[in-house]
């Protein structure tokens, strides 16, 4: 138990350090940390606000079909799927194939204790995240349903077991994907394709649920069927917590604990073998002189960024999912067609709404795709290379911005072009459909880089910590979402200004912000970089 | 070739890592920088390689200030840290191509130099593999090859022999001498005093961030071994 506590604390400190590392810059360190703490607290409140608002909207919708108990079921499923998504690519780096494996395995500690300590850290992060979703869901449900004492007790008893099934499933899937990919020469590419296929499959499954609802008359039963089919343990959780069914509650706890125990047991049993297998690299590539090629400095830096990007599955998935969702959404719109989409929206001015909200709505996907926010931190122990080479730091920054833009700009152009053509956007709105997401693409790339210059972390043992949990990435996501949410809210509020003018105003503000950020990177960036 | 003038470096918490260090390395010299752990060797080396920012003093490489003209300085030198962490996602040859592109080495010259040095360090057959598959010694060899392919005038090395096998060590010592014979210079830190004694034209001993001895190797050691002098100086200073 002592060993477990020591290892758990060590890894937890490591991960928390990656969120708020000690800066190497001496000036304004206290202010920097205070500012970060304030933004983090604000972000936490913002998530709670979003979560409560979403639950209230959902609750009102479920009350209309007399099925309020679907709220916890729906939020439970959503939360579990989110945990499953985010844990699949955390498996390598936390449970297997982490950088301090040699050091930890050399310690006189049981392998099972080591595995449990790693899983406990994974559990802790997932549990903290679920509190932001399930507590608001339970609170909103309790407010509207006024349930008995049993609900509160059973909810609190069931809550700690919620992350167990997603971790068990994601752990198994993640390990299987890594094992399958390891057999190939280009194992990272195979790994990426398999994970993307898994995620796309789950997304397509969720799209299919809408078709299912449309074809039945009894909506409440249909939604129940969808939720349960989408994530079967939701039925046990809902029956156990909301419908006073003690057997269902007991079964949910038993299944959750069982899945988690089985994965822990299997991981501990095969820990050394799996790590040896996953850490091994193929070494049979024959060197040929034709591989010696020349290119310009800027292109060499850009190629380095591309190779770095595609060498990391978590990096691609964490920053590419927004664009994948963007493309899948565009494809779904194309398949459904204009009339059906307008029919779904239901409102009399549905077409107008589509033209007005479209440019901002697609920008939401763009701000989720920020590669620059972790790009400087990812230099890690390799930082000495670019610092000792005769390179202008501005060229290094530009290569990082170029990578971000080369992912988001083509996605915007292709998807916006298809949407504009299919929905016959008027010229003015079509211009905004391209210009606004493109300006957000620049904002995301430039803003992410500035945030990473302000909050770098080079002392990491697993790249997942900087890609997913670092301060700069967290801030980039929240600021980006805020930058889209504010104009979206302005479009909803009845104002004496046309939506087109609001969109133009947003374009002007975002473009100005881009110019200021670019100026900051070019003038202040090199000085900050020299201090690292 | 290298001039360090009143260089001082203070880290956070007012810890002075190096205090008022001055020394000079001339063209044609192999210069050994010796000191116990935590003496300030790596701090000095990182500062003169342009990796570490500093406020007090000046460092000149081939007449250029590392503060004022960092790019000019870096074009003329090569730096290898004590633990060369390289881009593990690249193959050996891709890494050398990257370095070649930064130093604008043309295709034919690049091929000639890569194959020449890779053959000498017996790494040619492994250049097509990912760096992540390399051992510590192989990474060290690749870092050395990447430092040599742009024909630097000054080599700055932090513990360069750690991880190298005896043959690679011998080859590297030969190359260091070849660089000096053609008008270049080598500045390196080491704990291996036998190597410093046999290889270096001049040595400097640093303790607690301050220079306590500097001069021709023969003058510094006198009638004793460098090891005896080092122990005496670092214990008594």
XYZ file of C-alpha atoms in Angstrom:
769
model
C 0.000 0.000 0.000
C 2.909 2.329 0.855
C 4.565 1.614 -2.494
C 1.275 2.232 -4.271
C 0.807 5.582 -2.510
C 4.393 6.643 -3.300
C 4.131 5.719 -6.991
C 0.682 7.270 -7.290
C 1.839 10.550 -5.731
C 4.952 10.588 -7.925
C 2.953 10.216 -11.151
C 0.258 12.638 -10.000
C 2.900 15.283 -9.193
C 4.425 14.653 -12.588
C 1.117 15.219 -14.348
C 0.184 18.266 -12.284
C 3.623 19.701 -12.970
C 2.846 19.432 -16.678
C -0.276 21.558 -16.169
C 1.586 24.317 -14.365
C 5.349 23.843 -14.659
C 7.904 26.049 -12.961
C 8.870 28.549 -15.610
C 12.489 29.004 -16.537
C 11.841 32.693 -16.815
C 12.476 34.578 -13.644
C 10.619 37.812 -14.365
C 6.955 38.028 -13.388
C 6.800 34.395 -12.317
C 4.330 35.054 -9.486
C 2.030 37.096 -11.700
C 2.209 34.415 -14.391
C 1.159 31.710 -11.913
C -1.589 33.874 -10.424
C -2.899 34.659 -13.888
C -2.885 30.992 -14.787
C -4.685 30.018 -11.564
C -7.317 32.693 -12.189
C -7.889 31.520 -15.777
C -8.066 27.877 -14.666
C -10.668 28.694 -11.982
C -12.620 30.765 -14.498
C -12.445 27.866 -16.984
C -13.748 25.442 -14.332
C -16.712 27.730 -13.640
C -17.270 28.127 -17.370
C -17.444 24.342 -17.825
C -19.905 24.098 -14.932
C -21.984 26.873 -16.455
C -22.013 25.139 -19.872
C -22.803 21.826 -18.230
C -25.694 23.165 -16.130
C -27.114 25.135 -19.105
C -26.949 22.052 -21.335
C -28.614 19.902 -18.674
C -31.418 22.448 -18.193
C -32.101 22.520 -21.971
C -32.055 18.719 -22.101
C -34.238 18.433 -18.989
C -36.892 20.722 -20.513
C -36.844 18.644 -23.699
C -37.192 15.383 -21.756
C -40.018 16.817 -19.587
C -41.967 17.468 -22.810
C -41.882 13.749 -23.629
C -42.453 12.810 -19.980
C -39.100 11.077 -19.627
C -36.986 13.239 -17.309
C -35.152 10.192 -16.007
C -33.484 10.100 -19.453
C -31.387 13.106 -18.435
C -29.037 11.179 -16.098
C -29.025 8.277 -18.584
C -28.089 10.552 -21.477
C -25.429 12.471 -19.522
C -24.048 9.206 -18.130
C -23.679 7.826 -21.678
C -22.157 11.054 -22.962
C -19.702 11.190 -20.083
C -18.726 7.522 -20.505
C -18.174 7.919 -24.256
C -16.042 11.015 -23.682
C -13.919 9.089 -21.173
C -13.622 6.210 -23.634
C -12.526 8.562 -26.451
C -9.922 10.353 -24.380
C -8.518 7.257 -22.680
C -7.869 5.130 -25.780
C -4.814 7.116 -26.782
C -3.673 7.786 -23.223
C -3.031 4.083 -22.656
C 0.382 4.288 -24.282
C 2.279 6.780 -22.225
C 0.455 6.176 -18.973
C -0.137 2.432 -18.630
C 2.287 1.162 -21.288
C 5.302 2.599 -23.055
C 5.971 5.518 -20.697
C 9.389 7.151 -20.640
C 10.390 6.340 -17.042
C 9.535 2.633 -17.503
C 13.164 1.515 -17.032
C 13.562 3.523 -13.842
C 10.299 2.333 -12.305
C 10.751 -1.312 -13.269
C 14.191 -1.338 -11.657
C 12.649 -0.373 -8.297
C 11.903 -3.167 -5.782
C 8.145 -2.824 -6.286
C 5.609 -5.446 -7.405
C 4.586 -5.068 -11.053
C 0.913 -5.233 -10.065
C 1.401 -2.280 -7.683
C 3.094 -0.280 -10.438
C 0.259 -1.046 -12.890
C -2.382 -0.146 -10.309
C -0.670 3.164 -9.529
C -0.716 4.090 -13.237
C -4.364 3.042 -13.604
C -5.236 4.977 -10.442
C -3.852 8.168 -12.009
C -5.882 7.515 -15.161
C -8.924 6.909 -12.957
C -8.347 10.112 -10.944
C -8.283 12.287 -14.049
C -11.390 10.672 -15.505
C -13.212 10.904 -12.174
C -12.418 14.620 -11.847
C -13.682 15.214 -15.395
C -16.924 13.304 -14.824
C -17.746 15.441 -11.758
C -18.141 18.403 -14.111
C -20.764 16.511 -16.135
C -22.609 14.183 -13.777
C -22.932 16.438 -10.716
C -24.707 19.189 -12.740
C -26.837 16.472 -14.404
C -27.855 15.036 -11.026
C -28.499 18.493 -9.591
C -30.725 19.523 -12.519
C -32.542 16.164 -12.406
C -33.099 16.529 -8.645
C -34.403 20.082 -9.121
C -37.030 19.055 -11.667
C -37.858 15.492 -10.518
C -37.605 16.014 -6.732
C -36.589 12.365 -6.141
C -36.472 10.588 -2.797
C -33.548 9.991 -0.468
C -32.628 6.771 -2.314
C -31.620 8.740 -5.422
C -28.969 10.778 -3.582
C -27.491 7.777 -1.796
C -27.483 5.517 -4.845
C -26.026 8.296 -7.028
C -23.141 8.901 -4.609
C -22.521 5.150 -4.287
C -22.556 4.608 -8.076
C -20.504 7.701 -8.970
C -17.005 6.302 -8.197
C -17.734 3.280 -10.403
C -18.660 5.292 -13.514
C -15.111 5.643 -14.960
C -14.289 1.959 -14.510
C -15.994 0.487 -17.586
C -14.732 3.212 -19.984
C -11.177 2.802 -18.637
C -11.378 -0.985 -18.951
C -12.767 -0.862 -22.510
C -10.505 1.978 -23.656
C -7.494 0.294 -22.075
C -8.234 -2.959 -23.878
C -8.955 -1.252 -27.225
C -5.899 1.015 -26.923
C -3.633 -1.931 -26.138
C -5.046 -4.034 -28.983
C -4.569 -1.164 -31.448
C -0.966 -0.672 -30.329
C -0.282 -4.410 -30.543
C -1.813 -4.696 -34.022
C 0.091 -1.640 -35.268
C 3.397 -2.897 -33.833
C 3.456 -5.642 -36.472
C 3.798 -3.093 -39.263
C 6.851 -1.159 -40.394
C 4.962 2.152 -40.220
C 3.386 1.321 -36.896
C 2.508 4.918 -35.965
C 0.589 5.429 -39.213
C -1.284 2.135 -38.747
C -2.005 3.027 -35.136
C -3.402 6.383 -36.204
C -5.602 4.886 -38.930
C -6.993 2.210 -36.586
C -7.761 4.743 -33.851
C -9.367 7.141 -36.331
C -11.469 4.264 -37.708
C -12.589 3.422 -34.181
C -13.520 7.026 -33.430
C -15.212 7.561 -36.796
C -17.168 4.325 -36.270
C -18.426 5.592 -32.916
C -19.340 8.958 -34.427
C -21.197 7.340 -37.348
C -23.022 5.143 -34.811
C -24.166 8.274 -32.997
C -25.349 9.780 -36.309
C -27.352 6.621 -36.944
C -29.217 7.110 -33.678
C -31.000 10.129 -35.198
C -32.348 8.009 -38.057
C -33.646 5.561 -35.486
C -35.574 8.258 -33.624
C -37.078 9.581 -36.812
C -38.653 6.245 -37.722
C -40.613 5.542 -34.554
C -43.638 7.071 -33.057
C -43.008 6.601 -29.356
C -40.223 9.121 -28.814
C -39.545 8.385 -25.157
C -39.077 4.660 -25.844
C -37.001 5.458 -28.904
C -34.607 7.692 -26.982
C -34.321 5.059 -24.267
C -33.504 2.453 -26.886
C -30.925 4.718 -28.489
C -29.199 5.587 -25.230
C -29.130 1.992 -24.075
C -27.969 0.707 -27.437
C -25.297 3.396 -27.635
C -23.942 2.550 -24.192
C -25.671 -0.467 -22.580
C -24.528 0.133 -18.954
C -26.642 3.326 -19.077
C -29.742 1.164 -18.535
C -28.290 -0.357 -15.359
C -27.168 3.048 -14.065
C -30.510 4.726 -14.739
C -32.606 1.885 -13.347
C -30.326 1.591 -10.330
C -30.161 5.299 -9.506
C -33.398 6.848 -10.790
C -35.867 3.978 -10.591
C -35.099 2.629 -7.101
C -33.953 -0.691 -8.559
C -31.380 -1.968 -6.103
C -30.517 -5.074 -8.170
C -29.678 -2.908 -11.180
C -27.480 -0.696 -8.985
C -25.699 -3.723 -7.580
C -25.247 -5.188 -11.067
C -23.852 -1.872 -12.368
C -21.302 -1.741 -9.533
C -20.379 -5.403 -10.003
C -19.968 -5.093 -13.793
C -17.924 -1.878 -13.451
C -15.630 -3.306 -10.802
C -15.361 -6.560 -12.768
C -14.350 -4.856 -16.033
C -11.802 -2.681 -14.217
C -10.418 -5.629 -12.240
C -10.138 -7.767 -15.374
C -8.218 -5.087 -17.250
C -5.937 -4.395 -14.240
C -5.267 -8.106 -13.804
C -4.520 -8.664 -17.509
C -2.347 -5.535 -17.712
C -0.337 -6.566 -14.636
C 0.052 -10.115 -15.932
C 1.363 -9.047 -19.341
C 2.922 -5.728 -18.298
C 6.569 -6.564 -18.948
C 5.885 -8.518 -22.136
C 3.675 -5.764 -23.565
C 6.137 -3.012 -22.718
C 9.042 -4.933 -24.207
C 7.002 -5.530 -27.357
C 5.654 -1.983 -27.648
C 8.974 -0.279 -26.943
C 10.838 -2.357 -29.547
C 11.642 -0.653 -32.854
C 12.223 -2.276 -36.235
C 15.874 -1.964 -37.236
C 16.091 -3.563 -40.657
C 15.850 -0.524 -42.925
C 18.780 -0.425 -45.282
C 20.401 2.959 -45.800
C 20.603 4.174 -49.392
C 22.595 7.228 -50.505
C 19.563 8.457 -52.475
C 17.948 9.247 -49.116
C 20.347 12.183 -48.829
C 18.328 15.152 -50.100
C 18.534 18.918 -49.866
C 15.901 21.534 -49.214
C 15.631 25.142 -47.986
C 15.886 26.053 -44.283
C 12.217 26.992 -43.956
C 11.070 23.873 -45.775
C 13.385 21.751 -43.619
C 11.801 23.234 -40.490
C 8.307 22.699 -41.884
C 9.106 19.095 -42.801
C 10.446 18.571 -39.274
C 7.128 19.852 -37.862
C 5.161 17.557 -40.170
C 7.262 14.546 -39.188
C 6.919 15.420 -35.501
C 3.174 15.801 -35.884
C 2.526 12.538 -37.673
C 4.892 10.625 -35.371
C 2.509 11.141 -32.460
C -0.897 9.480 -32.402
C -2.180 11.527 -29.420
C -1.028 14.757 -31.095
C -2.892 13.972 -34.321
C -6.031 12.743 -32.596
C -6.204 15.560 -30.074
C -5.757 18.297 -32.660
C -7.244 16.588 -35.711
C -10.573 15.406 -34.279
C -12.111 18.868 -34.732
C -11.348 18.758 -38.443
C -12.518 15.140 -38.723
C -15.802 16.156 -37.047
C -15.959 19.168 -39.387
C -15.609 16.943 -42.441
C -18.034 14.314 -41.106
C -20.590 17.046 -40.332
C -20.198 18.513 -43.829
C -20.554 15.034 -45.325
C -23.690 14.461 -43.233
C -25.152 17.770 -44.456
C -24.362 16.856 -48.041
C -25.971 13.439 -47.673
C -29.070 14.852 -45.974
C -29.482 17.676 -48.506
C -30.688 21.233 -48.079
C -34.427 20.516 -47.749
C -34.018 17.898 -45.054
C -31.644 20.091 -43.015
C -34.067 23.018 -43.248
C -36.868 20.657 -42.217
C -34.914 19.575 -39.116
C -34.316 23.195 -38.093
C -38.071 23.661 -38.187
C -38.039 27.454 -37.953
C -39.723 29.620 -40.592
C -36.503 31.449 -41.323
C -34.388 28.279 -41.279
C -32.505 29.103 -44.489
C -31.646 32.582 -43.212
C -30.474 31.073 -39.930
C -28.280 28.637 -41.821
C -26.672 31.464 -43.792
C -26.136 33.622 -40.689
C -24.983 31.004 -38.206
C -23.025 28.844 -40.674
C -19.776 30.872 -40.742
C -19.502 31.026 -36.933
C -20.740 27.472 -36.410
C -18.059 25.914 -38.632
C -15.438 28.042 -36.866
C -16.140 25.986 -33.745
C -14.455 22.978 -35.396
C -11.503 25.122 -36.450
C -10.691 26.395 -32.944
C -10.587 22.803 -31.674
C -7.676 22.079 -34.013
C -4.776 23.872 -32.356
C -1.390 22.213 -32.883
C 0.689 25.235 -31.865
C -0.401 25.323 -28.207
C 1.844 22.356 -27.392
C 4.343 22.663 -30.247
C 7.057 24.473 -28.274
C 6.647 22.259 -25.210
C 6.963 19.219 -27.466
C 10.554 20.219 -28.271
C 11.185 18.847 -24.747
C 14.661 17.435 -24.333
C 15.380 18.176 -27.994
C 15.184 21.914 -27.405
C 18.988 22.170 -27.418
C 19.023 21.267 -31.132
C 17.121 24.292 -32.467
C 18.697 26.529 -29.833
C 22.241 25.597 -30.843
C 21.638 25.721 -34.613
C 22.058 28.934 -36.614
C 18.299 29.491 -36.821
C 16.198 32.599 -36.454
C 13.540 31.662 -33.830
C 10.976 33.431 -36.034
C 11.515 30.773 -38.707
C 10.881 28.094 -36.081
C 7.652 29.850 -35.035
C 6.516 30.217 -38.653
C 7.052 26.509 -39.292
C 4.823 25.680 -36.321
C 2.136 28.111 -37.495
C 2.414 26.720 -41.042
C 1.730 23.186 -39.794
C -1.433 24.309 -37.986
C -2.648 26.218 -41.030
C -1.876 23.412 -43.449
C -4.319 21.244 -41.507
C -7.119 23.748 -40.932
C -7.029 25.886 -44.115
C -7.608 23.037 -46.640
C -10.366 21.630 -44.394
C -12.089 25.046 -44.310
C -11.744 25.620 -48.066
C -13.019 22.180 -49.099
C -15.870 21.960 -46.575
C -16.958 25.583 -47.016
C -16.880 25.260 -50.820
C -19.076 22.155 -50.742
C -21.490 23.683 -48.229
C -21.682 27.004 -50.131
C -22.401 25.222 -53.411
C -24.935 22.755 -52.024
C -26.872 25.333 -50.013
C -26.500 28.046 -52.657
C -25.108 30.635 -50.238
C -25.580 34.236 -51.451
C -22.220 35.866 -52.403
C -21.929 37.999 -49.238
C -22.640 35.087 -46.883
C -20.465 32.766 -48.986
C -17.587 35.190 -48.491
C -18.094 34.986 -44.729
C -18.351 31.196 -44.874
C -14.717 31.216 -46.043
C -13.362 34.369 -44.379
C -14.574 33.801 -40.807
C -13.344 30.218 -40.347
C -10.061 31.157 -42.044
C -9.570 34.091 -39.684
C -10.308 31.739 -36.770
C -7.763 29.284 -38.192
C -5.107 32.019 -37.992
C -6.316 33.040 -34.531
C -6.014 29.446 -33.337
C -2.505 28.968 -34.756
C -1.141 32.347 -33.610
C -2.921 32.375 -30.241
C -1.832 28.797 -29.462
C 1.787 29.703 -30.128
C 1.625 32.794 -27.907
C 0.081 30.736 -25.099
C 2.802 28.114 -25.414
C 5.472 30.829 -25.338
C 3.885 32.091 -22.110
C 3.345 28.656 -20.553
C 5.957 26.215 -21.820
C 6.828 22.865 -20.290
C 9.907 20.999 -21.425
C 10.157 18.570 -18.493
C 7.726 15.836 -19.425
C 8.078 12.075 -19.503
C 4.981 11.383 -21.590
C 4.036 13.640 -24.508
C 0.346 13.029 -23.731
C 0.687 15.277 -20.673
C 1.659 18.328 -22.743
C -0.625 17.480 -25.663
C -3.746 17.062 -23.524
C -3.239 18.434 -20.037
C -0.816 21.343 -20.245
C -1.851 24.864 -19.298
C -1.293 26.272 -22.788
C -3.487 23.612 -24.451
C -6.277 23.967 -21.870
C -6.244 27.744 -22.244
C -6.134 27.538 -26.046
C -9.237 25.339 -26.101
C -11.222 27.509 -23.682
C -10.214 30.839 -25.163
C -10.918 29.467 -28.662
C -14.345 28.200 -27.639
C -15.074 31.519 -25.928
C -14.020 33.379 -29.080
C -16.700 31.458 -30.988
C -19.337 31.389 -28.224
C -19.473 35.183 -27.746
C -20.372 36.053 -31.383
C -22.735 33.072 -31.501
C -24.543 34.495 -28.459
C -24.663 37.916 -30.158
C -26.404 36.324 -33.133
C -29.033 34.793 -30.846
C -29.808 38.027 -28.994
C -32.250 40.310 -30.861
C -30.138 43.376 -31.707
C -30.819 46.342 -33.991
C -27.928 45.200 -36.226
C -28.167 42.682 -39.055
C -26.517 39.251 -38.527
C -24.369 39.984 -41.580
C -23.011 43.134 -39.887
C -22.344 41.192 -36.673
C -20.413 38.570 -38.657
C -18.422 41.320 -40.413
C -17.673 42.921 -37.048
C -16.443 39.578 -35.703
C -14.258 39.175 -38.785
C -12.744 42.612 -38.189
C -12.089 41.901 -34.479
C -10.553 38.466 -35.133
C -8.389 39.825 -37.992
C -7.117 42.651 -35.756
C -6.362 40.140 -32.996
C -4.433 38.095 -35.567
C -2.312 41.069 -36.564
C -1.537 41.862 -32.915
C -0.671 38.251 -32.121
C 1.575 37.999 -35.196
C 3.347 41.215 -34.182
C 3.827 39.859 -30.651
C 5.307 36.594 -31.970
C 7.700 38.359 -34.337
C 8.863 41.059 -31.907
C 8.656 39.489 -28.413
C 8.801 35.801 -29.360
C 12.567 35.541 -30.008
C 13.381 37.187 -26.662
C 11.084 34.819 -24.758
C 12.506 31.864 -26.674
C 16.069 32.895 -25.764
C 15.152 32.686 -22.079
C 14.037 29.035 -22.254
C 38.666 31.289 -31.806
C 36.843 31.429 -28.454
C 37.073 34.186 -25.885
C 35.128 34.154 -22.623
C 35.300 37.527 -20.914
C 34.125 37.993 -17.285
C 31.229 35.588 -17.792
C 28.880 35.104 -14.827
C 25.592 33.268 -14.622
C 23.142 33.410 -11.725
C 20.130 31.135 -11.578
C 16.878 31.741 -9.760
C 17.359 31.946 -5.999
C 20.601 33.913 -6.447
C 22.683 30.775 -6.925
C 25.785 31.851 -8.804
C 26.704 28.957 -11.113
C 29.662 30.710 -12.750
C 31.458 33.758 -11.401
C 33.575 36.113 -13.491
C 35.081 33.449 -15.762
C 37.584 34.527 -18.405
C 39.574 32.325 -20.734
C 40.633 32.080 -24.339
C 40.957 29.174 -26.776
C 43.198 29.728 -29.782
C 42.948 28.219 -33.250
C 44.739 24.866 -33.410
C 44.101 24.054 -29.736
C 42.289 21.253 -27.997
C 41.155 22.809 -24.736
C 40.019 20.688 -21.776
C 37.568 22.135 -19.280
C 37.755 20.208 -16.030
C 35.884 20.446 -12.765
C 33.894 18.438 -10.211
C 30.154 17.900 -10.541
C 28.203 21.159 -10.215
C 31.319 23.296 -10.808
C 29.693 25.240 -13.667
C 31.118 23.421 -16.701
C 27.794 22.666 -18.398
C 26.459 26.164 -17.647
C 29.524 27.684 -19.342
C 29.301 25.333 -22.312
C 25.570 25.968 -22.805
C 26.120 29.720 -22.645
C 28.873 29.704 -25.229
C 26.847 27.378 -27.478
C 24.026 29.939 -27.454
C 21.632 27.588 -25.668
C 21.583 29.469 -22.338
C 20.832 33.145 -21.939
C 23.127 35.172 -19.669
C 23.389 38.764 -18.502
C 26.937 39.346 -17.272
C 30.115 39.146 -19.343
C 30.723 38.426 -23.009
C 31.519 35.385 -25.103
C 33.091 35.731 -28.555
C 33.215 32.972 -31.174
C 35.563 33.680 -34.059
C 35.304 37.387 -33.212
C 31.485 37.509 -33.003
C 29.566 38.081 -29.783
C 27.181 35.229 -28.964
C 24.778 37.831 -27.530
C 24.882 40.248 -30.451
C 25.460 37.909 -33.413
C 24.214 34.478 -32.325
C 23.586 33.222 -35.868
C 27.112 34.125 -37.062
C 28.572 32.345 -34.033
C 26.437 29.240 -34.476
C 27.357 28.980 -38.157
C 31.011 28.532 -37.240
C 30.653 26.073 -34.389
C 29.045 22.797 -33.435
C 27.763 21.823 -30.005
C 27.109 18.387 -28.561
C 25.548 18.172 -25.068
C 26.431 15.529 -22.477
C 23.289 13.546 -23.251
C 22.353 14.088 -26.887
C 18.572 13.698 -27.077
C 17.872 13.645 -30.807
C 14.617 13.609 -32.781
C 13.543 10.011 -32.176
C 10.862 10.217 -34.862
C 13.461 10.717 -37.604
C 15.806 8.197 -39.153
C 19.531 8.814 -38.774
C 19.848 10.040 -42.364
C 16.755 12.269 -42.052
C 18.333 13.927 -39.016
C 21.593 14.492 -40.893
C 19.600 15.876 -43.836
C 17.882 18.312 -41.471
C 21.221 19.534 -40.083
C 22.607 19.705 -43.640
C 19.648 21.845 -44.727
C 20.079 24.267 -41.829
C 23.779 24.701 -42.676
C 22.961 24.790 -46.419
C 25.387 21.993 -47.345
C 24.989 21.069 -51.027
C 23.899 17.583 -52.068
C 27.262 16.191 -53.254
C 29.278 17.592 -50.364
C 26.647 16.339 -47.942
C 26.690 12.799 -49.320
C 30.487 12.710 -49.299
C 30.759 13.922 -45.696
C 27.901 11.820 -44.313
C 29.277 8.632 -45.797
C 32.850 9.541 -44.820
C 32.065 10.126 -41.147
C 29.395 7.415 -40.881
C 31.923 4.902 -42.222
C 34.554 6.051 -39.745
C 32.107 5.638 -36.848
C 30.675 2.418 -38.318
C 27.139 3.796 -38.371
C 26.438 3.725 -42.128
C 24.244 0.621 -42.121
C 22.066 2.037 -39.314
C 21.381 5.434 -40.885
C 18.103 4.224 -42.410
C 16.679 3.216 -39.021
C 14.692 5.411 -36.662
C 16.787 7.132 -34.008
C 14.421 5.706 -31.389
C 15.960 2.300 -32.139
C 19.522 3.532 -31.468
C 21.561 2.775 -28.348
C 23.052 5.642 -26.311
C 26.414 5.175 -28.026
C 24.841 5.204 -31.503
C 22.993 8.437 -30.697
C 26.278 9.920 -29.507
C 27.938 8.876 -32.774
C 25.101 10.395 -34.810
C 25.319 13.640 -32.820
C 29.071 13.737 -33.528
C 28.534 13.098 -37.270
C 25.888 15.847 -37.376
C 28.391 18.190 -35.739
C 31.127 17.322 -38.212
C 29.269 17.427 -41.550
C 29.178 21.228 -41.630
C 32.939 21.491 -41.027
C 32.820 23.719 -37.934
C 35.788 25.852 -36.920
C 35.010 25.311 -33.248
C 33.725 22.136 -31.627
C 32.065 22.621 -28.228
C 31.538 19.328 -26.442
C 30.138 18.401 -23.046
C 31.526 15.043 -21.885
C 31.902 13.781 -25.471
C 33.356 10.348 -24.706
C 30.517 9.094 -22.467
C 28.816 6.180 -24.209
C 31.361 5.797 -27.011
C 33.038 2.437 -27.486
C 36.881 2.401 -27.416
C 37.190 2.399 -31.206
C 34.770 5.309 -31.656
C 36.591 7.196 -28.880
C 39.870 6.725 -30.703
C 38.378 7.808 -34.053
C 36.873 10.900 -32.458
C 40.134 11.896 -30.780
C 41.849 11.572 -34.161
C 39.196 13.770 -35.789
C 39.537 16.369 -33.010
C 43.227 16.598 -33.748
C 42.534 16.807 -37.518
C 40.214 19.777 -36.936
C 42.884 21.580 -34.939
C 45.539 20.790 -37.547
C 43.416 22.567 -40.148
C 43.072 25.735 -38.057
C 40.020 24.848 -35.977
C 39.705 24.419 -32.212
C 38.018 22.064 -29.760
C 36.641 23.033 -26.346
C 35.370 20.146 -24.254
C 34.546 19.230 -20.693
C 35.513 15.892 -19.225
C 35.823 13.947 -16.015
C 38.270 11.526 -17.612
C 41.532 13.158 -16.586
C 43.698 10.639 -18.453
C 42.041 11.704 -21.698
C 42.480 15.387 -20.870
C 46.124 14.862 -19.994
C 46.954 13.028 -23.214
C 44.719 14.943 -25.609
C 44.582 18.577 -24.522
C 47.036 21.294 -25.441
C 45.655 23.471 -22.674
C 43.348 22.877 -19.722
C 41.305 24.942 -17.297
C 40.094 23.773 -13.901
C 36.879 25.242 -12.515
C 35.476 24.865 -9.003
C 32.322 26.441 -7.549
C 31.967 28.522 -10.705
C 35.431 30.058 -10.474
C 38.536 29.393 -12.517
C 41.279 28.035 -10.280
C 43.890 27.023 -12.877
C 44.439 27.570 -16.594
C 47.350 27.036 -18.938
C 49.316 24.542 -21.002
C 48.604 21.016 -19.839
C 52.272 20.414 -19.103
C 52.553 23.660 -17.092
C 49.401 23.025 -15.075
C 50.361 19.506 -14.041
C 54.103 20.179 -13.562
C 55.791 17.048 -12.256
C 52.545 15.462 -11.143
C 49.715 13.789 -12.943
C 46.711 15.910 -13.886
C 44.647 13.778 -11.504
C 46.862 14.697 -8.541
C 46.806 18.375 -9.427
C 43.027 18.287 -9.924
C 42.441 16.663 -6.529
C 44.827 19.052 -4.815
C 43.326 22.158 -6.367
C 39.697 21.204 -5.985
C 40.150 20.193 -2.342
C 42.262 23.165 -1.278
C 40.679 25.960 -3.228
